[in-house]
Amino acid sequence: MDVTGNDTDGAQVVGATLAACGIDTVFGVVGSGNFVATDALVRGGARFAGARHEAGALAMADAHWRTTGRIAACSVHQGPGLTNTMTALAEAAKSRSPLVVLAGATSAGMTRSNFYLDQAALVTAAGGIAEHLHGPGTVAADTARACRRALDEHRPVVLNMPLDVQASAAFAPQGPVAILRPAGRPQPAAHVVAQLAEDLLSARRPVLLAGRGAWLSGARDSAAALADRIGARLATTAVVKGMFTGHPRDVGIAGGFSTATAVETLESADLVLALGATLTTWTTRDDTIFGEKTAVVQVDREHSALGRNEHVGVGIAADADATVRALLAEVGDRRSASEFGPVERSAAPAAPPPSTPGTCHPADITARLEELLPAERSVVVDGGHFIGWPAMGWSVPDPAGFVFTSAGFQSIGLGLGAAVGAAVARPDRLTVLATGDGGFLMAVSELETLVRLDPDVLVVVYDDHAYGAEVHHFLHHGSGLDLVRFPQTDIAGLARGAGARAVTVRDRCDLAQAADWFAEPRGVLVLDVRIDPTAVGPWAEQDFAGH
């Protein structure tokens, strides 16, 4: 798209430039400080989804990226409009999600304005990148730079838009807007590849551990081929669940959501090759997967990601897929010393665990929903104690079908917004949100957004009428649990009041009330699943690791 003509104001140039850069979706809450720029972006061809809260809007844009790999925009008012995004912005920054956030800003010198705030400092503190409209003559270049930096640096960029610059006559560029520089894939040094290949071939229990960087680099097929060639097991971080689904050497998620097979595999590994994974305490089960004789090699194109974990012995600044392909060529047809065979899988379903009367065990209801839901799905998981049951129990077609909203910052309350973003981005897949009653009620305003937009979405509320993580963590404290427990809320009634279809589920048989919806999903269905509050997930001991 060409952006031409000079007789326009800065706000319109911002919107037109973003459209020319390829931004085709914008989520937001519109106020006076971002009205004109947002309208110009929509007139440039972008679709707009209006949120009820700015945190929800940013979570929507984040989920759009995670499910499509396409950058979206979030548009908010100055001052409180921006501050309301902070938790979601920090999550996006920690999860390396490229977004462009349009934020109104007070005019130069207006320090007495109620809206005045050092927005750049706030954004930087949250881990984002602060950009700025510097003047009427640079509006288009400033806007294009914000898009470019978001994609190049894989972080959310907040474009602060002073009101005086927005209102000034601005100069639009002549011709197409250049946003992307050709970016090569950082290659590993030949001698490093040669040594790593020797180490992998001599390892008796090698594991390839793939993270978000491996998925984004397109290393799924190459990593699977390398695992076959050297007899390695495959594992992933939680955020790229599903990357190796169906591969005979895949043990699933490494970390708090590991199966017994994954735990045994990782704890017995003598060499772990981390591909685009930063090896957080969640992924390493608080570093318990590393033994004294475990060699750890980390490959990441981001220098800042290397060596954050003290167990890393070798850090390689390179693209994950490029590194794996170089290793495949170096290994060739040589035999490996690996003792790992394909993963043995049990076909026998586990017996439903017991639960207190009038409640469901979360593992049982999760298993039943896995049977009822279509394979083509986008699973969105909010934060809370319940997270392990859907994370471990629901399958996804690929990592783009899994949006873990608390992976980076361990917040709750971003799930409803992320479900909107996933549903808007991928209408070809049924969006399934797993949330706790705490996270659901924290962000309940976005339930109206879901109903208004009317996508096909299942909202499953794991309802223990408490902040369950705190209940289980402090159960033996002796007092204070009334601080994190609440009276039972009629979530189904609340959802029906917002216009959604809703069912209260106290037993898996109650799902029959929505049998027609499961047969042909249409619109928003909310399940208020009353789960056994005494049920404790095996990942609970990690809930507070590093706190």
PDB file of C-alpha atoms in Angstrom, residues 298-398:
ATOM      1  CA  GLN A 298      22.234 -23.655  24.932  1.00  0.00           C
ATOM      2  CA  VAL A 299      21.569 -22.298  21.448  1.00  0.00           C
ATOM      3  CA  ASP A 300      19.751 -18.967  21.082  1.00  0.00           C
ATOM      4  CA  ARG A 301      19.967 -16.149  18.593  1.00  0.00           C
ATOM      5  CA  GLU A 302      19.553 -13.648  21.454  1.00  0.00           C
ATOM      6  CA  HIS A 303      22.850 -13.089  23.261  1.00  0.00           C
ATOM      7  CA  SER A 304      20.967 -11.914  26.337  1.00  0.00           C
ATOM      8  CA  ALA A 305      19.273 -15.309  26.683  1.00  0.00           C
ATOM      9  CA  LEU A 306      22.508 -17.273  26.920  1.00  0.00           C
ATOM     10  CA  GLY A 307      23.833 -18.381  30.264  1.00  0.00           C
ATOM     11  CA  ARG A 308      21.007 -17.128  32.443  1.00  0.00           C
ATOM     12  CA  ASN A 309      20.980 -20.617  33.901  1.00  0.00           C
ATOM     13  CA  GLU A 310      24.216 -21.340  35.731  1.00  0.00           C
ATOM     14  CA  HIS A 311      24.193 -24.977  34.595  1.00  0.00           C
ATOM     15  CA  VAL A 312      24.819 -23.962  30.968  1.00  0.00           C
ATOM     16  CA  GLY A 313      28.352 -24.934  30.067  1.00  0.00           C
ATOM     17  CA  VAL A 314      28.343 -23.855  26.418  1.00  0.00           C
ATOM     18  CA  GLY A 315      26.324 -21.015  24.927  1.00  0.00           C
ATOM     19  CA  ILE A 316      25.989 -20.652  21.158  1.00  0.00           C
ATOM     20  CA  ALA A 317      24.610 -17.402  19.721  1.00  0.00           C
ATOM     21  CA  ALA A 318      22.959 -18.701  16.582  1.00  0.00           C
ATOM     22  CA  ASP A 319      19.642 -19.524  14.981  1.00  0.00           C
ATOM     23  CA  ALA A 320      18.199 -22.802  16.291  1.00  0.00           C
ATOM     24  CA  ASP A 321      17.187 -24.232  12.921  1.00  0.00           C
ATOM     25  CA  ALA A 322      20.457 -23.200  11.271  1.00  0.00           C
ATOM     26  CA  THR A 323      22.391 -24.875  14.088  1.00  0.00           C
ATOM     27  CA  VAL A 324      20.412 -28.110  13.921  1.00  0.00           C
ATOM     28  CA  ARG A 325      20.788 -28.312  10.148  1.00  0.00           C
ATOM     29  CA  ALA A 326      24.528 -27.779  10.472  1.00  0.00           C
ATOM     30  CA  LEU A 327      24.628 -30.572  13.074  1.00  0.00           C
ATOM     31  CA  LEU A 328      22.712 -32.907  10.755  1.00  0.00           C
ATOM     32  CA  ALA A 329      25.282 -32.311   8.045  1.00  0.00           C
ATOM     33  CA  GLU A 330      28.187 -32.794  10.475  1.00  0.00           C
ATOM     34  CA  VAL A 331      26.784 -35.964  12.051  1.00  0.00           C
ATOM     35  CA  GLY A 332      26.062 -37.554   8.710  1.00  0.00           C
ATOM     36  CA  ASP A 333      25.575 -41.326   8.926  1.00  0.00           C
ATOM     37  CA  ARG A 334      27.847 -41.886  11.909  1.00  0.00           C
ATOM     38  CA  ARG A 335      26.579 -44.116  14.705  1.00  0.00           C
ATOM     39  CA  SER A 336      25.706 -42.678  18.075  1.00  0.00           C
ATOM     40  CA  ALA A 337      26.234 -44.150  21.531  1.00  0.00           C
ATOM     41  CA  SER A 338      22.702 -43.336  22.652  1.00  0.00           C
ATOM     42  CA  GLU A 339      20.814 -45.820  24.813  1.00  0.00           C
ATOM     43  CA  PHE A 340      17.491 -44.029  24.344  1.00  0.00           C
ATOM     44  CA  GLY A 341      14.832 -45.818  22.387  1.00  0.00           C
ATOM     45  CA  PRO A 342      11.352 -44.642  21.422  1.00  0.00           C
ATOM     46  CA  VAL A 343       9.078 -43.630  24.288  1.00  0.00           C
ATOM     47  CA  GLU A 344       6.881 -46.401  25.660  1.00  0.00           C
ATOM     48  CA  ARG A 345       3.307 -45.187  25.981  1.00  0.00           C
ATOM     49  CA  SER A 346       0.535 -46.694  28.057  1.00  0.00           C
ATOM     50  CA  ALA A 347      -2.767 -47.145  26.273  1.00  0.00           C
ATOM     51  CA  ALA A 348      -4.730 -47.852  29.445  1.00  0.00           C
ATOM     52  CA  PRO A 349      -6.778 -44.837  30.589  1.00  0.00           C
ATOM     53  CA  ALA A 350      -6.366 -43.834  34.207  1.00  0.00           C
ATOM     54  CA  ALA A 351      -9.282 -44.468  36.546  1.00  0.00           C
ATOM     55  CA  PRO A 352     -11.226 -41.298  37.414  1.00  0.00           C
ATOM     56  CA  PRO A 353      -9.938 -39.961  40.738  1.00  0.00           C
ATOM     57  CA  PRO A 354     -12.505 -39.560  43.510  1.00  0.00           C
ATOM     58  CA  SER A 355     -13.863 -36.147  44.436  1.00  0.00           C
ATOM     59  CA  THR A 356     -15.946 -34.672  47.209  1.00  0.00           C
ATOM     60  CA  PRO A 357     -19.732 -34.826  46.641  1.00  0.00           C
ATOM     61  CA  GLY A 358     -21.112 -32.107  44.400  1.00  0.00           C
ATOM     62  CA  THR A 359     -17.760 -31.427  42.727  1.00  0.00           C
ATOM     63  CA  CYS A 360     -15.684 -32.749  39.844  1.00  0.00           C
ATOM     64  CA  HIS A 361     -12.104 -33.817  40.058  1.00  0.00           C
ATOM     65  CA  PRO A 362     -10.300 -31.463  37.640  1.00  0.00           C
ATOM     66  CA  ALA A 363      -8.369 -34.349  36.050  1.00  0.00           C
ATOM     67  CA  ASP A 364     -11.580 -36.217  35.276  1.00  0.00           C
ATOM     68  CA  ILE A 365     -13.456 -33.287  33.734  1.00  0.00           C
ATOM     69  CA  THR A 366     -10.358 -32.339  31.734  1.00  0.00           C
ATOM     70  CA  ALA A 367     -10.132 -35.864  30.317  1.00  0.00           C
ATOM     71  CA  ARG A 368     -13.810 -35.854  29.362  1.00  0.00           C
ATOM     72  CA  LEU A 369     -13.505 -32.509  27.584  1.00  0.00           C
ATOM     73  CA  GLU A 370     -10.477 -33.812  25.693  1.00  0.00           C
ATOM     74  CA  GLU A 371     -12.777 -36.505  24.280  1.00  0.00           C
ATOM     75  CA  LEU A 372     -15.523 -34.040  23.350  1.00  0.00           C
ATOM     76  CA  LEU A 373     -13.499 -31.254  21.730  1.00  0.00           C
ATOM     77  CA  PRO A 374     -12.374 -31.165  18.084  1.00  0.00           C
ATOM     78  CA  ALA A 375      -8.693 -31.716  17.341  1.00  0.00           C
ATOM     79  CA  GLU A 376      -8.382 -28.353  15.591  1.00  0.00           C
ATOM     80  CA  ARG A 377      -8.375 -26.051  18.564  1.00  0.00           C
ATOM     81  CA  SER A 378      -6.638 -23.075  20.117  1.00  0.00           C
ATOM     82  CA  VAL A 379      -6.165 -23.741  23.823  1.00  0.00           C
ATOM     83  CA  VAL A 380      -5.753 -20.637  25.970  1.00  0.00           C
ATOM     84  CA  VAL A 381      -4.692 -21.160  29.593  1.00  0.00           C
ATOM     85  CA  ASP A 382      -4.999 -18.434  32.214  1.00  0.00           C
ATOM     86  CA  GLY A 383      -2.934 -18.457  35.407  1.00  0.00           C
ATOM     87  CA  GLY A 384      -3.797 -20.231  38.641  1.00  0.00           C
ATOM     88  CA  HIS A 385      -3.368 -23.525  40.460  1.00  0.00           C
ATOM     89  CA  PHE A 386      -5.569 -25.377  37.942  1.00  0.00           C
ATOM     90  CA  ILE A 387      -3.247 -24.762  34.981  1.00  0.00           C
ATOM     91  CA  GLY A 388      -1.569 -28.173  34.900  1.00  0.00           C
ATOM     92  CA  TRP A 389      -4.729 -30.126  34.192  1.00  0.00           C
ATOM     93  CA  PRO A 390      -5.542 -28.471  30.839  1.00  0.00           C
ATOM     94  CA  ALA A 391      -1.867 -27.921  29.983  1.00  0.00           C
ATOM     95  CA  MET A 392      -1.177 -31.633  30.373  1.00  0.00           C
ATOM     96  CA  GLY A 393      -4.588 -33.053  29.510  1.00  0.00           C
ATOM     97  CA  TRP A 394      -5.649 -31.184  26.384  1.00  0.00           C
ATOM     98  CA  SER A 395      -3.907 -31.809  23.098  1.00  0.00           C
ATOM     99  CA  VAL A 396      -3.139 -29.083  20.587  1.00  0.00           C
ATOM    100  CA  PRO A 397      -2.330 -29.387  16.879  1.00  0.00           C
ATOM    101  CA  ASP A 398       0.864 -27.329  17.176  1.00  0.00           C
TER     102      ASP A 398
END
